[in-house]
Amino acid sequence: MKLAPLLAILCALSVSVHGQQKTAPIRLDPHNPHYFEYKGKTIALITSGEHYGSVINTEFDSHTYLKTIQADGLNYTRIFGGSYVEVPATSFGIKRNTLAPASGKVILPWPRSTEPGYAGGGNKFDLDKWDPEYFRRFHEFLTEAEQHGIVVEISLFSSQYGDVQWNFSPFNSANNVNQTDLRDRKNANTLNNGNVLAIQERYVRKLVHEANAHPNVIFEIQNEPWSDRPVLTDVVNPYLFPPSRDQYPNSIEVADDASIAWQARVAEWITSEEASLPNKHLIAQCYSNFRLPVRSVVPGVSVINFHYAYPEAAELNQGLGQAIAYDETGFLGRSDDDYRRQAWNFMLAGGSIFDALDYSFTVEHPDGTDTEPNGPGGGSPAFRKQLGILQTFMASLPLAEMASDHQIVAHAEGVTAHALASKTGKYATYLDGNGPASLSLRLPPGSYQGEWINTVTGEHVAVPALKSSGAESTLTSPPFTNGIALRLTRDIY
């Protein structure tokens, strides 16, 4: 290679590394821990992303994927680290599943051995070694995500859910050459898992060490820990008759004590590994499904994840001073309207993250244009554009000052209202339902300007001049279907 091109490459690498070192890792905003501080801005995280296989599925074009979600105005994605794999065209009825690579197309942190017999095709894994090609993909994905302004949640572990997934697990002795001695898959993520525990520790420390230089990372301990080790804690509708009352999708569950003890150990591995490293990253705990007042979280956790969350999950936990995430959608069919309404309700209730599971991203369509039926959830190009409208709306607010507000809307006729407010006179409200609707607002004295926002098109309609004496003010919305947003600003003289 000639000297000039070589010097140019070295210079570019130096700038890249230097820039990466200067960017502090994403953290809770010190002024308002319901949101995040990243690259000097207070932000919320919103996305509709692929099913977590960007790194482990060698056939998936993550370059196109990341460009797509950035172009849609979104800034978040999840990946699974490699300790859990799903089965093609089988797991959860997903026909084209990026987390279920085709035979021989899965790459995990561990290299293949010389012994054939992995259930997902190819040779078994050697859990005593690391695969350089996996970590090349891992770094490439995190680097490119940062370049596109995308924060990545790395989910280190997951429940196994059933024998179908366990048969593909690298921790299953049938799939490795290391004689793992775990026999009960429900003990996989407990301290009672035999020699798998030491393998898990090496895996966590390796991924944490490798990711340390990347500022756009959040570590999740485990995906849906209650699925393998459930404790029924509440129900959505108590008027159902047993046994339906106590079963999904009506049951609200948390993980049992054995799971929590193991999760605490994983969090210790993360924090102790980072203790001597330059950067410290946020840790997320997947706490429950639907909604629940959090009793306690694992030490070191700053982000609390709910799946299939109601807005109450955010409202009930505002006092914790931590980020509350709607970490995964699904099981409502394919309608964009349902998931868009979930997103606006949750974020305007004080949520920090909204992460839709988007089945339109497949190996054949990494640009998210696979709109044929493909699983128990939704996702489409149109939906992502609609989430981009929500992201733009949230970014227009002074998030460092905003908090969930239950007083501003005294009454909303025939619709459900969720609102955020600041002490400096910024107000944001979402009305869920169909209108027009008349609102009774408790506004401080002053003059107000604002606009109604169509959550499907992003179209703005100006609010007529509004003055408040401090008593209740009445405001009537334009006609709308399946939700509308309102933004108000008090004039400052």
XYZ file of C-alpha atoms in Angstrom:
493
model
C 0.000 0.000 0.000
C 1.270 3.517 -0.818
C 2.203 5.784 2.072
C -0.424 8.493 1.450
C -3.469 6.180 1.509
C -2.066 4.399 4.566
C -1.641 7.693 6.411
C -5.173 8.703 5.477
C -6.561 5.450 6.897
C -4.556 5.813 10.104
C -5.700 9.415 10.473
C -9.354 8.408 10.010
C -9.008 5.648 12.572
C -7.371 8.048 15.011
C -10.192 10.577 14.597
C -12.789 7.816 14.997
C -11.236 6.423 18.159
C -10.655 9.901 19.565
C -14.263 10.889 18.842
C -15.537 7.706 20.419
C -13.546 8.354 23.567
C -14.870 11.936 23.810
C -18.518 10.845 23.675
C -19.760 9.942 27.143
C -22.014 6.888 27.415
C -25.745 7.461 27.452
C -26.970 8.033 30.998
C -30.043 9.158 32.880
C -30.367 12.910 32.576
C -29.102 14.352 35.885
C -31.807 17.051 35.795
C -34.633 14.660 34.904
C -33.898 10.920 35.248
C -37.093 10.002 33.394
C -35.154 10.763 30.207
C -31.612 10.286 28.943
C -28.625 12.512 28.359
C -26.650 11.635 25.255
C -24.250 13.750 23.226
C -25.219 16.856 25.172
C -28.982 16.511 24.677
C -31.888 15.284 26.785
C -33.668 12.622 24.741
C -36.369 9.986 24.750
C -35.797 6.702 22.909
C -38.373 5.550 20.359
C -38.222 2.830 17.715
C -39.871 0.042 15.781
C -37.096 -2.463 15.282
C -36.255 -5.936 14.041
C -36.517 -9.035 16.220
C -33.081 -8.731 17.848
C -31.037 -10.866 15.439
C -28.958 -8.184 13.715
C -25.634 -9.574 14.954
C -26.270 -13.304 15.320
C -27.996 -13.759 11.941
C -25.302 -13.716 9.251
C -27.900 -13.335 6.481
C -29.418 -10.138 7.891
C -28.250 -6.879 6.311
C -27.838 -4.682 9.374
C -26.396 -1.813 7.294
C -29.688 -1.349 5.429
C -31.632 -1.895 8.648
C -29.849 0.850 10.599
C -30.134 3.300 7.715
C -33.857 2.578 7.543
C -34.710 3.274 11.149
C -32.579 6.424 11.129
C -34.380 7.632 7.988
C -37.681 6.993 9.771
C -36.586 9.344 12.559
C -36.026 6.615 15.181
C -33.111 6.261 17.589
C -33.160 2.891 19.344
C -32.865 -0.840 18.743
C -32.388 -4.072 20.688
C -30.065 -6.998 19.987
C -29.689 -10.347 21.733
C -26.109 -11.144 22.619
C -26.103 -14.815 21.574
C -27.071 -16.833 24.655
C -30.548 -17.471 23.222
C -31.638 -18.529 19.733
C -35.077 -19.183 18.243
C -36.188 -21.823 15.765
C -36.996 -20.916 12.133
C -40.708 -20.810 11.233
C -41.555 -22.327 14.628
C -40.919 -20.091 17.651
C -44.052 -18.088 18.553
C -45.507 -18.608 15.090
C -43.019 -16.219 13.467
C -42.553 -17.278 9.858
C -39.581 -15.074 8.944
C -37.771 -14.479 12.192
C -34.440 -12.623 12.293
C -33.742 -14.162 15.712
C -34.044 -17.626 14.143
C -31.293 -17.851 11.507
C -31.540 -20.468 8.795
C -29.581 -23.690 9.168
C -25.883 -22.960 9.534
C -26.395 -19.164 9.445
C -26.192 -18.425 13.171
C -23.053 -16.866 14.633
C -22.580 -16.717 18.406
C -19.802 -15.394 20.663
C -18.323 -18.902 20.755
C -16.674 -20.567 17.741
C -17.732 -23.852 16.227
C -15.843 -26.958 17.278
C -14.789 -29.758 14.949
C -17.661 -31.932 16.203
C -20.888 -31.952 14.178
C -24.306 -31.899 15.766
C -25.625 -28.384 16.548
C -29.435 -28.458 16.335
C -29.457 -25.269 14.252
C -27.071 -26.685 11.661
C -23.317 -27.087 11.564
C -20.854 -28.076 14.257
C -21.331 -27.757 17.998
C -19.998 -24.741 19.898
C -16.885 -24.582 22.067
C -17.868 -22.426 25.038
C -14.249 -22.115 26.234
C -13.256 -19.964 23.251
C -14.366 -16.781 21.474
C -15.247 -16.295 17.829
C -13.395 -13.270 16.362
C -15.884 -12.991 13.501
C -18.794 -12.586 15.938
C -17.033 -9.747 17.722
C -16.134 -8.097 14.423
C -19.866 -8.041 13.618
C -20.660 -6.909 17.170
C -18.309 -3.910 16.991
C -19.359 -3.071 13.458
C -23.027 -2.985 14.456
C -22.476 -0.828 17.543
C -20.202 1.566 15.642
C -22.582 1.958 12.731
C -25.558 2.363 15.077
C -23.768 5.241 16.797
C -23.028 6.855 13.445
C -26.766 6.735 12.722
C -27.681 8.181 16.134
C -29.098 4.894 17.391
C -28.816 3.615 20.968
C -28.546 -0.178 21.329
C -29.928 -2.258 24.169
C -27.894 -5.465 24.425
C -30.049 -8.142 26.012
C -27.570 -10.555 27.562
C -29.960 -13.409 28.376
C -33.536 -14.547 27.821
C -35.969 -17.042 29.203
C -36.064 -20.240 27.154
C -39.890 -20.459 27.148
C -40.007 -24.116 26.145
C -38.133 -27.136 24.881
C -38.320 -25.847 21.297
C -35.927 -23.004 22.082
C -33.900 -24.961 24.632
C -33.087 -27.539 21.940
C -31.237 -24.755 20.061
C -29.498 -23.250 23.098
C -25.688 -23.201 23.141
C -25.924 -24.030 26.878
C -27.728 -27.284 26.111
C -25.128 -30.065 26.388
C -26.299 -31.474 23.058
C -25.076 -28.299 21.332
C -21.608 -27.829 22.833
C -18.428 -29.836 23.465
C -18.021 -28.598 27.031
C -20.209 -31.118 28.854
C -22.552 -28.573 30.381
C -24.467 -30.258 33.159
C -27.707 -28.245 33.192
C -30.690 -30.569 32.821
C -33.681 -28.392 33.745
C -33.953 -25.475 31.313
C -35.967 -23.509 33.901
C -32.807 -23.341 36.023
C -30.717 -21.901 33.193
C -30.947 -18.382 34.588
C -30.540 -19.185 38.273
C -27.538 -19.748 40.492
C -28.458 -23.446 40.488
C -27.367 -24.112 36.897
C -24.221 -26.175 37.400
C -21.148 -25.361 35.366
C -23.190 -23.075 33.094
C -22.866 -20.275 35.664
C -19.136 -19.896 35.070
C -19.711 -19.901 31.302
C -22.353 -17.202 31.714
C -19.992 -15.057 33.764
C -17.246 -15.259 31.137
C -19.809 -14.405 28.449
C -21.133 -11.355 30.307
C -17.688 -10.038 31.122
C -16.546 -10.534 27.528
C -19.489 -8.665 25.989
C -19.278 -5.900 28.580
C -15.541 -5.508 28.002
C -15.908 -5.493 24.224
C -18.737 -2.921 24.334
C -17.035 -0.562 26.764
C -15.754 1.921 24.198
C -19.202 2.295 22.608
C -21.229 5.129 24.164
C -24.576 4.079 22.681
C -25.097 0.938 24.784
C -27.545 -0.134 27.504
C -27.200 -3.638 28.969
C -30.377 -5.577 29.743
C -29.870 -8.429 32.183
C -32.542 -10.790 30.863
C -35.488 -10.694 28.516
C -38.814 -11.679 30.152
C -37.419 -13.518 33.205
C -40.924 -14.222 34.501
C -41.655 -16.495 31.557
C -39.532 -19.375 32.877
C -39.954 -18.600 36.580
C -43.262 -16.754 37.076
C -44.823 -15.386 40.221
C -48.434 -14.236 39.707
C -48.611 -10.766 41.238
C -51.755 -9.156 39.822
C -54.264 -9.448 36.994
C -55.435 -6.980 34.361
C -59.136 -7.800 34.726
C -60.098 -9.290 38.114
C -63.663 -9.973 36.948
C -62.666 -12.833 34.662
C -63.379 -16.332 35.940
C -60.519 -18.721 36.750
C -58.484 -20.156 35.196
C -58.490 -17.416 32.508
C -58.181 -14.728 35.155
C -54.739 -15.984 36.204
C -53.326 -16.772 32.765
C -51.708 -14.770 29.992
C -52.825 -12.345 28.602
C -54.532 -11.366 31.849
C -51.828 -12.326 34.332
C -49.265 -9.830 35.589
C -46.126 -11.697 36.619
C -42.677 -11.030 38.021
C -39.671 -13.342 38.273
C -39.238 -15.510 41.362
C -36.554 -15.121 44.043
C -34.182 -17.593 42.383
C -34.281 -15.550 39.194
C -33.799 -12.252 41.041
C -30.746 -13.615 42.904
C -29.211 -14.652 39.587
C -30.077 -11.300 37.956
C -28.351 -9.526 40.842
C -25.263 -11.639 40.179
C -25.300 -10.697 36.479
C -25.561 -7.006 37.410
C -22.528 -7.499 39.695
C -20.585 -9.006 36.793
C -21.406 -5.965 34.650
C -20.460 -3.376 37.257
C -17.331 -5.179 38.422
C -16.104 -5.675 34.853
C -16.593 -1.983 34.119
C -15.024 -0.876 37.421
C -11.551 -0.715 35.876
C -12.723 0.364 32.412
C -13.146 3.944 31.160
C -16.925 3.879 30.639
C -19.897 2.924 32.802
C -23.111 1.904 31.052
C -26.737 1.820 32.115
C -28.227 -1.504 33.224
C -31.852 -2.426 32.494
C -34.021 -4.949 34.313
C -37.025 -6.489 32.561
C -39.398 -6.269 35.520
C -42.904 -7.301 34.522
C -45.553 -7.445 31.841
C -48.424 -4.973 31.423
C -48.296 -2.746 34.533
C -47.190 -2.933 38.126
C -45.904 -0.654 40.887
C -42.264 -1.674 41.185
C -41.395 -3.041 44.620
C -37.630 -3.109 44.216
C -35.055 -3.491 41.479
C -31.715 -5.222 41.329
C -28.832 -3.041 42.641
C -27.185 -1.110 39.821
C -30.310 -0.969 37.626
C -31.351 2.413 36.194
C -33.808 1.387 33.448
C -36.946 -0.612 34.258
C -38.439 -2.504 31.323
C -42.057 -3.563 30.901
C -43.436 -5.641 28.043
C -46.897 -5.075 26.513
C -47.097 -2.095 28.814
C -50.073 -0.001 29.788
C -49.441 3.713 30.391
C -49.962 3.015 34.090
C -46.577 1.268 34.093
C -45.024 4.700 33.575
C -47.433 6.632 35.793
C -47.218 4.272 38.772
C -43.425 4.409 38.812
C -42.650 8.087 38.230
C -41.503 8.481 41.822
C -38.642 6.006 41.373
C -36.556 8.576 39.540
C -35.523 6.016 36.924
C -36.248 5.460 33.261
C -39.399 3.437 32.548
C -39.426 1.575 29.229
C -42.078 -0.026 27.070
C -39.520 -2.582 25.919
C -41.536 -4.753 23.517
C -44.920 -4.658 21.778
C -46.882 -7.466 20.164
C -49.854 -9.828 20.184
C -52.355 -7.148 19.068
C -52.369 -8.115 15.409
C -51.044 -5.996 12.557
C -52.933 -2.695 12.854
C -50.666 0.357 12.936
C -53.350 2.229 14.877
C -53.127 -0.040 17.919
C -49.366 0.274 18.345
C -49.310 3.993 17.541
C -51.911 4.611 20.250
C -49.845 2.529 22.688
C -46.780 4.623 21.912
C -48.431 8.005 22.421
C -50.275 6.887 25.560
C -47.098 5.507 27.139
C -44.733 8.346 26.262
C -47.203 11.079 27.275
C -47.759 9.227 30.559
C -44.105 9.815 31.363
C -42.450 6.879 29.611
C -38.769 7.007 28.695
C -38.549 4.388 25.912
C -40.998 2.949 23.411
C -39.718 -0.082 21.504
C -42.082 -1.711 19.018
C -41.293 -5.178 17.712
C -41.436 -4.810 13.943
C -42.057 -7.979 11.929
C -41.681 -6.167 8.603
C -37.904 -6.491 9.002
C -36.810 -9.849 7.616
C -33.728 -11.305 5.953
C -35.362 -10.736 2.571
C -36.507 -7.231 3.531
C -33.936 -5.566 5.816
C -35.525 -2.232 4.863
C -38.683 -3.201 6.749
C -40.991 -3.614 3.759
C -42.162 -7.194 4.398
C -45.845 -6.527 5.002
C -47.107 -10.095 4.602
C -48.379 -11.807 7.789
C -45.328 -12.809 9.814
C -46.061 -13.218 13.487
C -48.112 -12.118 16.485
C -47.380 -8.397 16.123
C -47.194 -5.502 13.719
C -44.755 -3.210 12.002
C -44.678 -1.414 8.663
C -43.013 1.523 6.888
C -46.116 3.617 7.551
C -46.038 2.828 11.262
C -42.386 3.788 11.576
C -43.106 7.146 9.930
C -45.876 7.657 12.485
C -43.459 6.877 15.324
C -41.106 9.416 13.754
C -43.838 12.020 14.279
C -43.942 11.074 17.962
C -40.151 11.302 18.189
C -40.198 14.772 16.591
C -42.944 15.823 19.022
C -40.975 14.620 22.045
C -37.794 16.291 20.775
C -39.653 19.601 20.510
C -40.234 19.618 24.285
C -37.735 20.728 26.918
C -37.517 17.175 28.255
C -35.117 18.111 31.039
C -38.061 20.062 32.531
C -41.019 17.822 31.614
C -42.900 15.579 34.022
C -46.108 13.577 34.012
C -48.980 15.884 35.025
C -52.374 14.715 36.285
C -53.731 18.183 37.031
C -53.562 20.052 33.738
C -56.512 18.181 32.172
C -59.461 18.561 34.536
C -61.745 16.644 32.179
C -61.667 15.315 28.623
C -65.038 14.473 27.120
C -65.197 10.887 25.881
C -61.452 10.388 25.529
C -58.478 9.408 27.679
C -55.867 12.086 28.322
C -52.211 11.830 29.295
C -50.125 14.942 29.783
C -46.613 16.250 30.401
C -45.880 19.708 31.770
C -42.959 21.948 32.688
C -42.692 24.731 35.242
C -41.741 27.110 32.446
C -45.101 26.845 30.685
C -44.701 23.988 28.199
C -47.568 21.494 27.999
C -48.046 18.346 25.925
C -51.216 16.255 25.917
C -52.375 13.180 24.054
C -56.059 12.380 23.680
C -56.802 8.732 22.946
C -60.084 7.946 21.233
C -62.194 9.754 18.653
C -63.153 13.412 18.495
C -63.802 16.234 18.425
C -63.428 16.435 22.193
C -63.902 19.279 24.626
C -61.177 19.728 27.229
C -61.329 21.493 30.555
C -57.792 22.679 31.293
C -56.287 23.983 34.526
C -53.776 26.472 33.126
C -51.832 29.071 35.093
C -52.783 32.676 34.255
C -51.421 33.865 30.943
C -51.759 33.791 27.179
C -51.128 30.552 25.303
C -50.332 29.522 21.777
C -50.168 26.025 20.416
C -51.217 23.468 17.868
C -53.042 20.202 17.453
C -50.950 17.463 15.825
C -52.373 14.695 13.686
C -50.506 11.609 14.937
C -50.816 9.826 11.585
C -49.804 12.582 9.175
C -48.003 15.053 11.413
C -50.258 17.860 10.154
C -50.536 20.840 12.535
C -53.677 22.884 13.221
C -53.178 26.103 15.177
C -55.013 26.572 18.468
C -57.083 29.808 18.554
C -55.766 32.478 20.906
C -56.171 31.180 24.438
C -56.065 33.219 27.633
C -56.341 31.804 31.113
C -57.272 33.687 34.256
C -56.217 30.726 36.376
C -59.702 29.225 36.391
C -60.545 26.287 34.130
C -60.284 26.989 30.396
C -62.207 25.160 27.698
C -60.611 24.036 24.455
C -62.240 21.980 21.705
C -60.179 19.780 19.400
C -60.590 19.292 15.656
C -62.217 16.010 14.564
C -59.870 13.030 14.911
C -59.789 9.256 14.835
C -57.608 7.105 17.085
C -55.881 9.939 18.864
C -54.612 13.500 18.577
C -51.848 15.453 20.316
C -51.840 18.989 21.714
C -48.856 21.221 22.421
C -49.259 24.487 24.321
C -46.765 27.190 25.291
C -47.394 30.048 27.747
C -46.213 33.389 26.392
C -43.386 34.888 28.426
C -43.169 38.681 28.570
